[in-house]
Amino acid sequence: MFEVSFDGERVPLTEVQENPARFARRLERAKIVPGFAQCHCRTDSPRKLVIRRYGALFHLAGWPDDGVYHAEGCEFRKTPGTATGDGSDSTAAIVIDTDGLNVRLDASQIQREVASGPRARSQTTSNGTSRRAGPLLAFMQTLWVSAGLNSWAGTTDHRSWGAVNAMLLGGLGENARINGASAQDVLHVMRRYEESERDAINAEFERFLATITTDGKVSRRALVLGEIGAVGETKYGASITLRQRKLRYYASTALIEQTTKKYGHAWRAIAESTARVIGLLLVERTTKGHLVIIDLAAMLCSAAFIPCDSIHEVAMANRLVGLRRVFEKPIRMAEGDQMLPDFVLLDTQPATHIEVYGMNGLESYEERKAEKRSMRLARGIPTVEWNVDRQTVRQARLPSPVQRT
Ligand SMILES: [Zn+2]
């Protein structure tokens, strides 16, 4: 793992990601003078890193347009064309521009008039067209892609929540906006629990929770992102806790039923030890002071937080990470993305597509499978097809990686 330096000290990047509170004061100093940190992935020329504040803590991000100069396998390396969305569609619900993410969410008006008052002002773009509203899942997927969390560089065989937190905030951008408000005010990405810095982390979270208020007239909501730990039953529905902190968020039976249908693959995997399920919760406070989930999205991920579409994909992603393969999980976000492969192995030449086949028999599914097969054949793309009904994940034969130089 590569090292970074700031405030006269050189430390592994992972250490900073795992313990943001411990490095907060030094990062704050370096943000003022000289105004940047450095990445030492290349011995010949260290690269500048942006130091950003999010909430009460600081994190590191790549310097604008400098991504290609970082070494292969460095987290800050960016090759052109790997990010989604070029910002050209001004009516899109989620736009990535120079200020970072600019998101317009639908049902989730961040502020709600409890009485029958007017709805939140609809946002319009410069040319007057109203921006499409995006669902919570698409927002979460965009966060993952802009953070590079759907890619695996093969330099380690694990990724912790501390790294996920740091990468998410790095990808979000300092001036990211959600429904016109600063993302910092309405989105909290849970910190990794760090015993030695418990007070600082708790204080930051308490401050955020204190902004979720209702006075009977206006309800100020907020988004919380974390790993779902457990779902319990209550008299009126369910309670959900996040792994990073034992706090109960309540949800109605109707919302849980809807979630079970909409996010079935993720929901079923909540107790699975091999998988992780990330929740993005839109939270409101009741007049009694409880935190209630108004809407939520659940995203299934592998043990190393690679997004997956099924528990079989989780098994494949876990295997690829364990083997330290270099790969990417393409995220299907638009209609035409149906043809994207399940995974792309990037350490073979040319790149190899990996397809995970299950639940055979559905006509539309079989049709798409055949279509993808002929498309790859025509383009000469090598493919690994894992049929989950016939083989275990270990039996799926992967091509050997080419030696890295
Ligand atoms: Zn680097």
mmCIF file of C-alpha atoms and ligand atoms in Angstrom:
data_model
loop_
_atom_site.group_PDB
_atom_site.id
_atom_site.type_symbol
_atom_site.label_atom_id
_atom_site.label_comp_id
_atom_site.label_asym_id
_atom_site.label_seq_id
_atom_site.Cartn_x
_atom_site.Cartn_y
_atom_site.Cartn_z
ATOM 1 C CA MET A 1 0.000 0.000 0.000
ATOM 2 C CA PHE A 2 1.257 3.441 -0.875
ATOM 3 C CA GLU A 3 2.278 6.167 1.536
ATOM 4 C CA VAL A 4 1.118 9.734 1.833
ATOM 5 C CA SER A 5 2.739 12.667 3.598
ATOM 6 C CA PHE A 6 1.507 15.844 5.253
ATOM 7 C CA ASP A 7 2.523 18.071 8.152
ATOM 8 C CA GLY A 8 6.043 16.651 8.094
ATOM 9 C CA GLU A 9 5.013 13.033 8.463
ATOM 10 C CA ARG A 10 4.850 10.090 6.099
ATOM 11 C CA VAL A 11 2.269 7.351 6.767
ATOM 12 C CA PRO A 12 0.518 4.572 4.859
ATOM 13 C CA LEU A 13 -2.664 5.846 3.201
ATOM 14 C CA THR A 14 -4.702 3.078 4.840
ATOM 15 C CA GLU A 15 -3.720 4.356 8.278
ATOM 16 C CA VAL A 16 -5.159 7.772 7.465
ATOM 17 C CA GLN A 17 -8.318 6.236 6.026
ATOM 18 C CA GLU A 18 -8.833 3.979 9.031
ATOM 19 C CA ASN A 19 -8.220 6.694 11.601
ATOM 20 C CA PRO A 20 -9.418 10.024 10.207
ATOM 21 C CA ALA A 21 -10.014 11.478 13.668
ATOM 22 C CA ARG A 22 -6.440 10.729 14.769
ATOM 23 C CA PHE A 23 -5.021 12.697 11.846
ATOM 24 C CA ALA A 24 -7.589 15.499 11.858
ATOM 25 C CA ARG A 25 -5.418 18.176 13.457
ATOM 26 C CA ARG A 26 -2.388 17.487 11.272
ATOM 27 C CA LEU A 27 -4.497 17.412 8.112
ATOM 28 C CA GLU A 28 -6.139 20.661 9.118
ATOM 29 C CA ARG A 29 -2.707 22.285 9.556
ATOM 30 C CA ALA A 30 -1.476 20.997 6.186
ATOM 31 C CA LYS A 31 -4.655 22.241 4.510
ATOM 32 C CA ILE A 32 -3.647 25.758 5.516
ATOM 33 C CA VAL A 33 0.105 25.467 4.879
ATOM 34 C CA PRO A 34 1.178 24.328 2.314
ATOM 35 C CA GLY A 35 -2.398 23.626 1.265
ATOM 36 C CA PHE A 36 -1.944 20.049 0.094
ATOM 37 C CA ALA A 37 -0.721 16.567 1.010
ATOM 38 C CA GLN A 38 1.395 14.288 -1.157
ATOM 39 C CA CYS A 39 1.046 10.755 -2.501
ATOM 40 C CA HIS A 40 4.263 8.755 -2.810
ATOM 41 C CA CYS A 41 3.039 6.029 -5.139
ATOM 42 C CA ARG A 42 5.765 7.119 -7.586
ATOM 43 C CA THR A 43 9.252 7.433 -6.217
ATOM 44 C CA ASP A 44 10.347 9.825 -8.954
ATOM 45 C CA SER A 45 7.729 12.494 -8.376
ATOM 46 C CA PRO A 46 5.292 12.681 -5.474
ATOM 47 C CA ARG A 47 1.805 13.783 -6.509
ATOM 48 C CA LYS A 48 -0.188 16.534 -4.826
ATOM 49 C CA LEU A 49 -3.366 15.574 -2.990
ATOM 50 C CA VAL A 50 -6.300 17.785 -2.073
ATOM 51 C CA ILE A 51 -7.140 17.920 1.636
ATOM 52 C CA ARG A 52 -10.877 18.201 2.097
ATOM 53 C CA ARG A 53 -13.063 18.761 5.083
ATOM 54 C CA TYR A 54 -16.295 16.797 5.381
ATOM 55 C CA GLY A 55 -18.173 17.125 8.629
ATOM 56 C CA ALA A 56 -15.628 17.539 11.400
ATOM 57 C CA LEU A 57 -12.855 15.506 9.790
ATOM 58 C CA PHE A 58 -10.536 15.649 6.816
ATOM 59 C CA HIS A 59 -9.805 13.289 3.976
ATOM 60 C CA LEU A 60 -7.553 13.100 0.951
ATOM 61 C CA ALA A 61 -8.564 13.285 -2.682
ATOM 62 C CA GLY A 62 -6.753 13.303 -6.003
ATOM 63 C CA TRP A 63 -5.612 16.637 -7.423
ATOM 64 C CA PRO A 64 -7.837 17.706 -10.340
ATOM 65 C CA ASP A 65 -6.697 16.278 -13.699
ATOM 66 C CA ASP A 66 -3.699 14.588 -12.072
ATOM 67 C CA GLY A 67 -5.158 11.065 -11.848
ATOM 68 C CA VAL A 68 -3.200 9.649 -14.789
ATOM 69 C CA TYR A 69 0.139 10.490 -13.126
ATOM 70 C CA HIS A 70 -0.436 8.243 -10.115
ATOM 71 C CA ALA A 71 1.091 4.764 -10.228
ATOM 72 C CA GLU A 72 -0.792 1.681 -11.327
ATOM 73 C CA GLY A 73 -2.699 0.363 -8.319
ATOM 74 C CA CYS A 74 -2.720 3.710 -6.492
ATOM 75 C CA GLU A 75 -6.151 4.677 -5.235
ATOM 76 C CA PHE A 76 -5.837 8.172 -6.655
ATOM 77 C CA ARG A 77 -5.049 6.923 -10.148
ATOM 78 C CA LYS A 78 -7.729 7.772 -12.653
ATOM 79 C CA THR A 79 -7.673 6.849 -16.287
ATOM 80 C CA PRO A 80 -9.803 8.877 -18.680
ATOM 81 C CA GLY A 81 -13.205 7.408 -19.400
ATOM 82 C CA THR A 82 -13.635 5.409 -16.227
ATOM 83 C CA ALA A 83 -16.052 7.768 -14.526
ATOM 84 C CA THR A 84 -19.737 7.646 -15.333
ATOM 85 C CA GLY A 85 -21.599 10.630 -16.607
ATOM 86 C CA ASP A 86 -19.753 13.453 -18.311
ATOM 87 C CA GLY A 87 -22.200 16.064 -17.147
ATOM 88 C CA SER A 88 -23.405 16.724 -20.672
ATOM 89 C CA ASP A 89 -27.013 15.834 -19.894
ATOM 90 C CA SER A 90 -28.120 18.857 -17.927
ATOM 91 C CA THR A 91 -31.512 17.347 -17.135
ATOM 92 C CA ALA A 92 -29.974 14.273 -15.514
ATOM 93 C CA ALA A 93 -30.795 13.796 -11.849
ATOM 94 C CA ILE A 94 -27.161 13.246 -10.949
ATOM 95 C CA VAL A 95 -24.492 15.390 -12.511
ATOM 96 C CA ILE A 96 -20.764 15.307 -11.849
ATOM 97 C CA ASP A 97 -19.210 18.695 -12.514
ATOM 98 C CA THR A 98 -16.092 20.493 -11.355
ATOM 99 C CA ASP A 99 -17.625 21.055 -7.925
ATOM 100 C CA GLY A 100 -18.319 17.360 -7.438
ATOM 101 C CA LEU A 101 -21.651 15.624 -7.399
ATOM 102 C CA ASN A 102 -24.808 17.607 -7.922
ATOM 103 C CA VAL A 103 -27.822 15.497 -7.089
ATOM 104 C CA ARG A 104 -31.538 15.989 -7.258
ATOM 105 C CA LEU A 105 -33.440 13.326 -5.346
ATOM 106 C CA ASP A 106 -37.154 12.684 -5.736
ATOM 107 C CA ALA A 107 -39.388 11.552 -2.864
ATOM 108 C CA SER A 108 -36.655 12.717 -0.585
ATOM 109 C CA GLN A 109 -37.402 16.363 -0.282
ATOM 110 C CA ILE A 110 -34.849 17.057 2.324
ATOM 111 C CA GLN A 111 -37.154 19.534 3.948
ATOM 112 C CA ARG A 112 -40.843 18.839 4.244
ATOM 113 C CA GLU A 113 -43.690 21.044 5.243
ATOM 114 C CA VAL A 114 -45.631 18.888 7.653
ATOM 115 C CA ALA A 115 -48.838 20.814 7.038
ATOM 116 C CA SER A 116 -50.275 21.007 3.523
ATOM 117 C CA GLY A 117 -47.847 23.734 2.597
ATOM 118 C CA PRO A 118 -46.179 24.077 -0.781
ATOM 119 C CA ARG A 119 -43.745 21.386 -1.839
ATOM 120 C CA ALA A 120 -40.041 22.025 -1.986
ATOM 121 C CA ARG A 121 -39.161 24.340 -4.839
ATOM 122 C CA SER A 122 -38.330 22.336 -7.948
ATOM 123 C CA GLN A 123 -34.850 22.927 -9.218
ATOM 124 C CA THR A 124 -34.415 24.135 -12.751
ATOM 125 C CA THR A 125 -31.329 24.160 -14.913
ATOM 126 C CA SER A 126 -30.000 27.216 -16.676
ATOM 127 C CA ASN A 127 -31.987 26.451 -19.810
ATOM 128 C CA GLY A 128 -35.167 26.191 -17.794
ATOM 129 C CA THR A 129 -35.769 22.474 -18.088
ATOM 130 C CA SER A 130 -36.602 20.763 -14.859
ATOM 131 C CA ARG A 131 -34.033 18.264 -13.635
ATOM 132 C CA ARG A 132 -35.085 14.645 -13.456
ATOM 133 C CA ALA A 133 -35.268 13.261 -9.968
ATOM 134 C CA GLY A 134 -33.106 10.257 -9.225
ATOM 135 C CA PRO A 135 -33.860 7.371 -6.929
ATOM 136 C CA LEU A 136 -31.749 6.677 -3.883
ATOM 137 C CA LEU A 137 -30.151 3.554 -5.347
ATOM 138 C CA ALA A 138 -28.907 5.401 -8.437
ATOM 139 C CA PHE A 139 -27.442 8.008 -6.126
ATOM 140 C CA MET A 140 -25.653 5.378 -4.067
ATOM 141 C CA GLN A 141 -24.332 3.684 -7.226
ATOM 142 C CA THR A 142 -23.057 7.018 -8.502
ATOM 143 C CA LEU A 143 -21.276 7.579 -5.197
ATOM 144 C CA TRP A 144 -19.624 4.173 -5.568
ATOM 145 C CA VAL A 145 -18.525 4.779 -9.141
ATOM 146 C CA SER A 146 -17.218 8.292 -8.527
ATOM 147 C CA ALA A 147 -15.253 6.927 -5.562
ATOM 148 C CA GLY A 148 -13.799 4.129 -7.683
ATOM 149 C CA LEU A 149 -15.310 1.573 -5.305
ATOM 150 C CA ASN A 150 -16.439 -0.664 -8.171
ATOM 151 C CA SER A 151 -12.820 -1.211 -9.208
ATOM 152 C CA TRP A 152 -10.220 -3.467 -7.668
ATOM 153 C CA ALA A 153 -6.522 -2.740 -8.237
ATOM 154 C CA GLY A 154 -5.339 -6.124 -6.960
ATOM 155 C CA THR A 155 -2.765 -4.668 -4.577
ATOM 156 C CA THR A 156 -4.449 -6.062 -1.443
ATOM 157 C CA ASP A 157 -7.048 -8.703 -0.640
ATOM 158 C CA HIS A 158 -9.368 -6.637 1.535
ATOM 159 C CA ARG A 159 -10.966 -3.214 1.946
ATOM 160 C CA SER A 160 -12.282 -1.837 5.206
ATOM 161 C CA TRP A 161 -15.125 0.544 5.962
ATOM 162 C CA GLY A 162 -12.546 3.185 6.854
ATOM 163 C CA ALA A 163 -11.254 3.093 3.279
ATOM 164 C CA VAL A 164 -14.799 3.092 1.897
ATOM 165 C CA ASN A 165 -15.650 6.170 3.977
ATOM 166 C CA ALA A 166 -12.520 8.006 2.819
ATOM 167 C CA MET A 167 -13.008 7.055 -0.836
ATOM 168 C CA LEU A 168 -16.695 8.020 -0.814
ATOM 169 C CA LEU A 169 -15.965 11.435 0.648
ATOM 170 C CA GLY A 170 -13.037 11.887 -1.726
ATOM 171 C CA GLY A 171 -15.266 11.111 -4.714
ATOM 172 C CA LEU A 172 -18.096 13.287 -3.466
ATOM 173 C CA GLY A 173 -16.196 16.537 -3.796
ATOM 174 C CA GLU A 174 -16.087 19.427 -1.395
ATOM 175 C CA ASN A 175 -18.961 21.336 -2.965
ATOM 176 C CA ALA A 176 -21.254 18.424 -3.701
ATOM 177 C CA ARG A 177 -24.904 19.411 -3.530
ATOM 178 C CA ILE A 178 -28.056 17.436 -2.827
ATOM 179 C CA ASN A 179 -31.370 19.071 -3.700
ATOM 180 C CA GLY A 180 -29.612 22.404 -3.694
ATOM 181 C CA ALA A 181 -28.158 22.009 -0.193
ATOM 182 C CA SER A 182 -24.546 21.317 0.640
ATOM 183 C CA ALA A 183 -24.051 17.528 0.827
ATOM 184 C CA GLN A 184 -22.193 18.024 4.112
ATOM 185 C CA ASP A 185 -25.403 19.264 5.708
ATOM 186 C CA VAL A 186 -27.713 16.513 4.502
ATOM 187 C CA LEU A 187 -25.608 13.378 3.993
ATOM 188 C CA HIS A 188 -23.643 11.614 6.698
ATOM 189 C CA VAL A 189 -21.371 8.759 5.672
ATOM 190 C CA MET A 190 -20.845 6.706 8.814
ATOM 191 C CA ARG A 191 -17.287 6.709 10.148
ATOM 192 C CA ARG A 192 -15.480 3.512 11.010
ATOM 193 C CA TYR A 193 -15.770 2.988 14.744
ATOM 194 C CA GLU A 194 -12.464 3.861 16.321
ATOM 195 C CA GLU A 195 -12.277 3.283 20.071
ATOM 196 C CA SER A 196 -9.423 5.723 20.721
ATOM 197 C CA GLU A 197 -11.238 8.515 18.867
ATOM 198 C CA ARG A 198 -14.697 7.620 20.089
ATOM 199 C CA ASP A 199 -15.488 11.065 21.480
ATOM 200 C CA ALA A 200 -14.603 12.972 18.319
ATOM 201 C CA ILE A 201 -16.554 10.573 16.094
ATOM 202 C CA ASN A 202 -19.574 10.561 18.384
ATOM 203 C CA ALA A 203 -19.575 14.340 18.679
ATOM 204 C CA GLU A 204 -19.550 14.738 14.917
ATOM 205 C CA PHE A 205 -22.421 12.278 14.499
ATOM 206 C CA GLU A 206 -24.445 13.850 17.321
ATOM 207 C CA ARG A 207 -24.075 17.242 15.676
ATOM 208 C CA PHE A 208 -25.381 15.786 12.434
ATOM 209 C CA LEU A 209 -28.312 14.048 14.153
ATOM 210 C CA ALA A 210 -29.212 17.312 15.875
ATOM 211 C CA THR A 211 -29.947 18.833 12.453
ATOM 212 C CA ILE A 212 -32.733 16.289 11.911
ATOM 213 C CA THR A 213 -35.608 18.125 13.522
ATOM 214 C CA THR A 214 -39.325 18.675 13.477
ATOM 215 C CA ASP A 215 -41.308 21.386 15.140
ATOM 216 C CA GLY A 216 -44.654 20.068 13.996
ATOM 217 C CA LYS A 217 -44.640 22.405 11.019
ATOM 218 C CA VAL A 218 -41.386 21.813 9.196
ATOM 219 C CA SER A 219 -39.493 18.537 9.217
ATOM 220 C CA ARG A 220 -35.810 18.626 8.334
ATOM 221 C CA ARG A 221 -34.711 15.251 7.019
ATOM 222 C CA ALA A 222 -31.281 13.873 6.261
ATOM 223 C CA LEU A 223 -29.528 10.954 4.599
ATOM 224 C CA VAL A 224 -27.405 8.434 6.485
ATOM 225 C CA LEU A 225 -25.186 5.969 4.666
ATOM 226 C CA GLY A 226 -23.718 2.922 6.377
ATOM 227 C CA GLU A 227 -23.523 -0.844 6.425
ATOM 228 C CA ILE A 228 -26.766 -2.464 7.547
ATOM 229 C CA GLY A 229 -26.064 -4.591 10.600
ATOM 230 C CA ALA A 230 -29.424 -5.975 11.631
ATOM 231 C CA VAL A 231 -33.132 -5.676 11.016
ATOM 232 C CA GLY A 232 -35.343 -6.335 14.016
ATOM 233 C CA GLU A 233 -39.078 -6.491 14.513
ATOM 234 C CA THR A 234 -41.044 -3.955 16.502
ATOM 235 C CA LYS A 235 -44.711 -3.553 17.309
ATOM 236 C CA TYR A 236 -45.230 -1.199 14.374
ATOM 237 C CA GLY A 237 -42.751 -2.470 11.828
ATOM 238 C CA ALA A 238 -39.024 -2.876 11.974
ATOM 239 C CA SER A 239 -35.921 -1.342 13.425
ATOM 240 C CA ILE A 240 -32.713 -1.110 11.468
ATOM 241 C CA THR A 241 -29.245 -0.668 12.918
ATOM 242 C CA LEU A 242 -26.065 0.175 11.068
ATOM 243 C CA ARG A 243 -22.839 -1.685 11.805
ATOM 244 C CA GLN A 244 -20.868 1.457 12.569
ATOM 245 C CA ARG A 245 -23.025 2.490 15.501
ATOM 246 C CA LYS A 246 -25.816 0.920 17.508
ATOM 247 C CA LEU A 247 -28.648 3.352 16.977
ATOM 248 C CA ARG A 248 -32.127 2.281 15.978
ATOM 249 C CA TYR A 249 -33.903 3.701 12.986
ATOM 250 C CA TYR A 250 -37.541 2.697 12.732
ATOM 251 C CA ALA A 251 -39.371 1.698 9.566
ATOM 252 C CA SER A 252 -43.007 0.906 8.859
ATOM 253 C CA THR A 253 -44.133 -2.571 7.830
ATOM 254 C CA ALA A 254 -45.145 -1.143 4.449
ATOM 255 C CA LEU A 255 -41.665 0.251 3.801
ATOM 256 C CA ILE A 256 -40.024 -3.032 4.801
ATOM 257 C CA GLU A 257 -42.339 -4.995 2.481
ATOM 258 C CA GLN A 258 -41.561 -2.623 -0.355
ATOM 259 C CA THR A 259 -37.822 -2.855 0.371
ATOM 260 C CA THR A 260 -37.905 -6.659 0.486
ATOM 261 C CA LYS A 261 -39.384 -6.668 -3.019
ATOM 262 C CA LYS A 262 -37.354 -3.852 -4.520
ATOM 263 C CA TYR A 263 -33.975 -4.801 -3.054
ATOM 264 C CA GLY A 264 -34.493 -8.557 -2.633
ATOM 265 C CA HIS A 265 -30.924 -9.637 -3.413
ATOM 266 C CA ALA A 266 -29.519 -7.178 -0.909
ATOM 267 C CA TRP A 267 -32.151 -7.706 1.771
ATOM 268 C CA ARG A 268 -31.745 -11.473 1.826
ATOM 269 C CA ALA A 269 -27.986 -11.096 2.289
ATOM 270 C CA ILE A 270 -28.092 -8.979 5.449
ATOM 271 C CA ALA A 271 -27.094 -11.867 7.733
ATOM 272 C CA GLU A 272 -24.640 -13.417 5.258
ATOM 273 C CA SER A 273 -21.072 -13.369 6.528
ATOM 274 C CA THR A 274 -19.607 -13.292 2.995
ATOM 275 C CA ALA A 275 -21.573 -10.251 1.875
ATOM 276 C CA ARG A 276 -22.190 -6.680 2.946
ATOM 277 C CA VAL A 277 -25.340 -4.668 2.516
ATOM 278 C CA ILE A 278 -25.111 -0.900 2.336
ATOM 279 C CA GLY A 279 -28.098 1.188 3.279
ATOM 280 C CA LEU A 280 -28.867 4.772 2.308
ATOM 281 C CA LEU A 281 -31.542 5.922 4.730
ATOM 282 C CA LEU A 282 -33.687 9.003 4.403
ATOM 283 C CA VAL A 283 -34.431 9.802 8.019
ATOM 284 C CA GLU A 284 -36.988 12.007 9.727
ATOM 285 C CA ARG A 285 -37.560 12.729 13.397
ATOM 286 C CA THR A 286 -40.925 12.077 15.002
ATOM 287 C CA THR A 287 -42.438 14.551 17.425
ATOM 288 C CA LYS A 288 -41.487 12.052 20.150
ATOM 289 C CA GLY A 289 -37.850 12.238 19.055
ATOM 290 C CA HIS A 290 -37.457 8.860 17.357
ATOM 291 C CA LEU A 291 -35.658 8.534 14.040
ATOM 292 C CA VAL A 292 -37.912 7.112 11.347
ATOM 293 C CA ILE A 293 -36.851 5.932 7.893
ATOM 294 C CA ILE A 294 -39.014 7.557 5.216
ATOM 295 C CA ASP A 295 -37.298 5.878 2.297
ATOM 296 C CA LEU A 296 -34.261 3.694 1.829
ATOM 297 C CA ALA A 297 -32.130 1.926 -0.740
ATOM 298 C CA ALA A 298 -30.120 -1.218 -0.067
ATOM 299 C CA MET A 299 -27.131 -2.222 -2.144
ATOM 300 C CA LEU A 300 -25.577 -5.675 -2.093
ATOM 301 C CA CYS A 301 -21.776 -5.722 -1.972
ATOM 302 C CA SER A 302 -18.979 -8.261 -1.714
ATOM 303 C CA ALA A 303 -16.868 -8.530 1.438
ATOM 304 C CA ALA A 304 -14.598 -5.816 0.000
ATOM 305 C CA PHE A 305 -17.551 -3.525 -0.806
ATOM 306 C CA ILE A 306 -17.692 -4.227 -4.565
ATOM 307 C CA PRO A 307 -21.345 -3.772 -5.661
ATOM 308 C CA CYS A 308 -22.955 -7.026 -6.814
ATOM 309 C CA ASP A 309 -26.273 -7.949 -8.406
ATOM 310 C CA SER A 310 -26.642 -11.352 -6.742
ATOM 311 C CA ILE A 311 -25.172 -13.495 -3.996
ATOM 312 C CA HIS A 312 -23.402 -15.494 -6.743
ATOM 313 C CA GLU A 313 -21.703 -12.345 -7.950
ATOM 314 C CA VAL A 314 -20.647 -11.780 -4.344
ATOM 315 C CA ALA A 315 -18.958 -15.200 -4.380
ATOM 316 C CA MET A 316 -17.163 -14.356 -7.627
ATOM 317 C CA ALA A 317 -16.088 -10.901 -6.426
ATOM 318 C CA ASN A 318 -14.789 -12.395 -3.165
ATOM 319 C CA ARG A 319 -12.786 -14.938 -5.124
ATOM 320 C CA LEU A 320 -11.316 -12.307 -7.478
ATOM 321 C CA VAL A 321 -10.344 -10.088 -4.532
ATOM 322 C CA GLY A 322 -8.791 -13.066 -2.714
ATOM 323 C CA LEU A 323 -6.704 -13.812 -5.801
ATOM 324 C CA ARG A 324 -5.705 -10.141 -6.031
ATOM 325 C CA ARG A 325 -6.994 -9.904 -9.565
ATOM 326 C CA VAL A 326 -7.433 -6.518 -11.233
ATOM 327 C CA PHE A 327 -11.068 -6.095 -12.185
ATOM 328 C CA GLU A 328 -14.036 -3.821 -12.460
ATOM 329 C CA LYS A 329 -17.736 -4.230 -11.797
ATOM 330 C CA PRO A 330 -19.655 -2.270 -14.434
ATOM 331 C CA ILE A 331 -22.704 -0.622 -12.889
ATOM 332 C CA ARG A 332 -25.959 -0.797 -14.808
ATOM 333 C CA MET A 333 -27.612 2.580 -14.466
ATOM 334 C CA ALA A 334 -29.388 3.233 -17.764
ATOM 335 C CA GLU A 335 -31.570 1.165 -20.099
ATOM 336 C CA GLY A 336 -28.821 0.334 -22.582
ATOM 337 C CA ASP A 337 -26.533 -0.922 -19.832
ATOM 338 C CA GLN A 338 -28.243 -4.345 -19.875
ATOM 339 C CA MET A 339 -25.499 -5.554 -22.181
ATOM 340 C CA LEU A 340 -22.706 -4.768 -19.727
ATOM 341 C CA PRO A 341 -20.853 -7.834 -18.423
ATOM 342 C CA ASP A 342 -21.047 -8.825 -14.758
ATOM 343 C CA PHE A 343 -17.313 -8.270 -14.249
ATOM 344 C CA VAL A 344 -14.334 -7.310 -16.416
ATOM 345 C CA LEU A 345 -10.915 -8.810 -15.664
ATOM 346 C CA LEU A 346 -8.367 -6.136 -16.481
ATOM 347 C CA ASP A 347 -5.187 -8.116 -15.858
ATOM 348 C CA THR A 348 -5.533 -10.200 -19.020
ATOM 349 C CA GLN A 349 -4.853 -9.026 -22.542
ATOM 350 C CA PRO A 350 -7.353 -8.300 -23.930
ATOM 351 C CA ALA A 351 -9.634 -7.806 -20.930
ATOM 352 C CA THR A 352 -11.845 -10.806 -20.115
ATOM 353 C CA HIS A 353 -15.563 -10.580 -19.454
ATOM 354 C CA ILE A 354 -16.970 -12.644 -16.612
ATOM 355 C CA GLU A 355 -20.612 -13.657 -16.750
ATOM 356 C CA VAL A 356 -22.352 -15.232 -13.788
ATOM 357 C CA TYR A 357 -25.322 -17.314 -14.883
ATOM 358 C CA GLY A 358 -28.092 -18.447 -12.602
ATOM 359 C CA MET A 359 -31.858 -18.748 -12.587
ATOM 360 C CA ASN A 360 -31.898 -20.152 -16.115
ATOM 361 C CA GLY A 361 -35.157 -20.604 -17.956
ATOM 362 C CA LEU A 362 -36.566 -17.069 -18.063
ATOM 363 C CA GLU A 363 -37.071 -16.278 -21.715
ATOM 364 C CA SER A 364 -36.002 -12.635 -21.643
ATOM 365 C CA TYR A 365 -32.960 -13.579 -19.605
ATOM 366 C CA GLU A 366 -31.968 -16.362 -22.010
ATOM 367 C CA GLU A 367 -32.431 -14.017 -24.946
ATOM 368 C CA ARG A 368 -30.165 -11.404 -23.441
ATOM 369 C CA LYS A 369 -27.594 -14.043 -22.600
ATOM 370 C CA ALA A 370 -27.508 -15.203 -26.236
ATOM 371 C CA GLU A 371 -27.352 -11.614 -27.442
ATOM 372 C CA LYS A 372 -24.401 -10.833 -25.185
ATOM 373 C CA ARG A 373 -22.667 -14.028 -26.293
ATOM 374 C CA SER A 374 -22.868 -13.164 -29.987
ATOM 375 C CA MET A 375 -21.815 -9.583 -29.311
ATOM 376 C CA ARG A 376 -18.670 -10.803 -27.540
ATOM 377 C CA LEU A 377 -17.984 -13.348 -30.254
ATOM 378 C CA ALA A 378 -18.231 -10.676 -32.950
ATOM 379 C CA ARG A 379 -15.855 -8.437 -31.024
ATOM 380 C CA GLY A 380 -13.488 -11.244 -30.070
ATOM 381 C CA ILE A 381 -13.843 -10.649 -26.323
ATOM 382 C CA PRO A 382 -12.647 -13.595 -24.225
ATOM 383 C CA THR A 383 -15.196 -14.669 -21.646
ATOM 384 C CA VAL A 384 -15.493 -16.709 -18.497
ATOM 385 C CA GLU A 385 -18.991 -18.064 -18.067
ATOM 386 C CA TRP A 386 -19.773 -19.352 -14.619
ATOM 387 C CA ASN A 387 -22.940 -21.406 -14.488
ATOM 388 C CA VAL A 388 -23.870 -21.381 -10.834
ATOM 389 C CA ASP A 389 -26.097 -24.462 -11.200
ATOM 390 C CA ARG A 390 -23.260 -26.632 -12.451
ATOM 391 C CA GLN A 391 -20.086 -25.380 -10.798
ATOM 392 C CA THR A 392 -18.898 -23.945 -7.522
ATOM 393 C CA VAL A 393 -17.216 -20.561 -7.774
ATOM 394 C CA ARG A 394 -13.816 -22.218 -7.390
ATOM 395 C CA GLN A 395 -14.511 -24.474 -10.346
ATOM 396 C CA ALA A 396 -15.083 -21.517 -12.669
ATOM 397 C CA ARG A 397 -11.856 -21.396 -14.681
ATOM 398 C CA LEU A 398 -10.190 -18.019 -14.748
ATOM 399 C CA PRO A 399 -7.456 -17.095 -17.232
ATOM 400 C CA SER A 400 -4.023 -16.413 -15.702
ATOM 401 C CA PRO A 401 -3.129 -12.758 -15.264
ATOM 402 C CA VAL A 402 -0.402 -11.274 -17.398
ATOM 403 C CA GLN A 403 2.663 -10.361 -15.366
ATOM 404 C CA ARG A 404 2.629 -6.757 -14.280
ATOM 405 C CA THR A 405 5.674 -4.735 -15.189
HETATM 406 ZN ZN ZN B 1 -0.729 7.961 -5.896
#
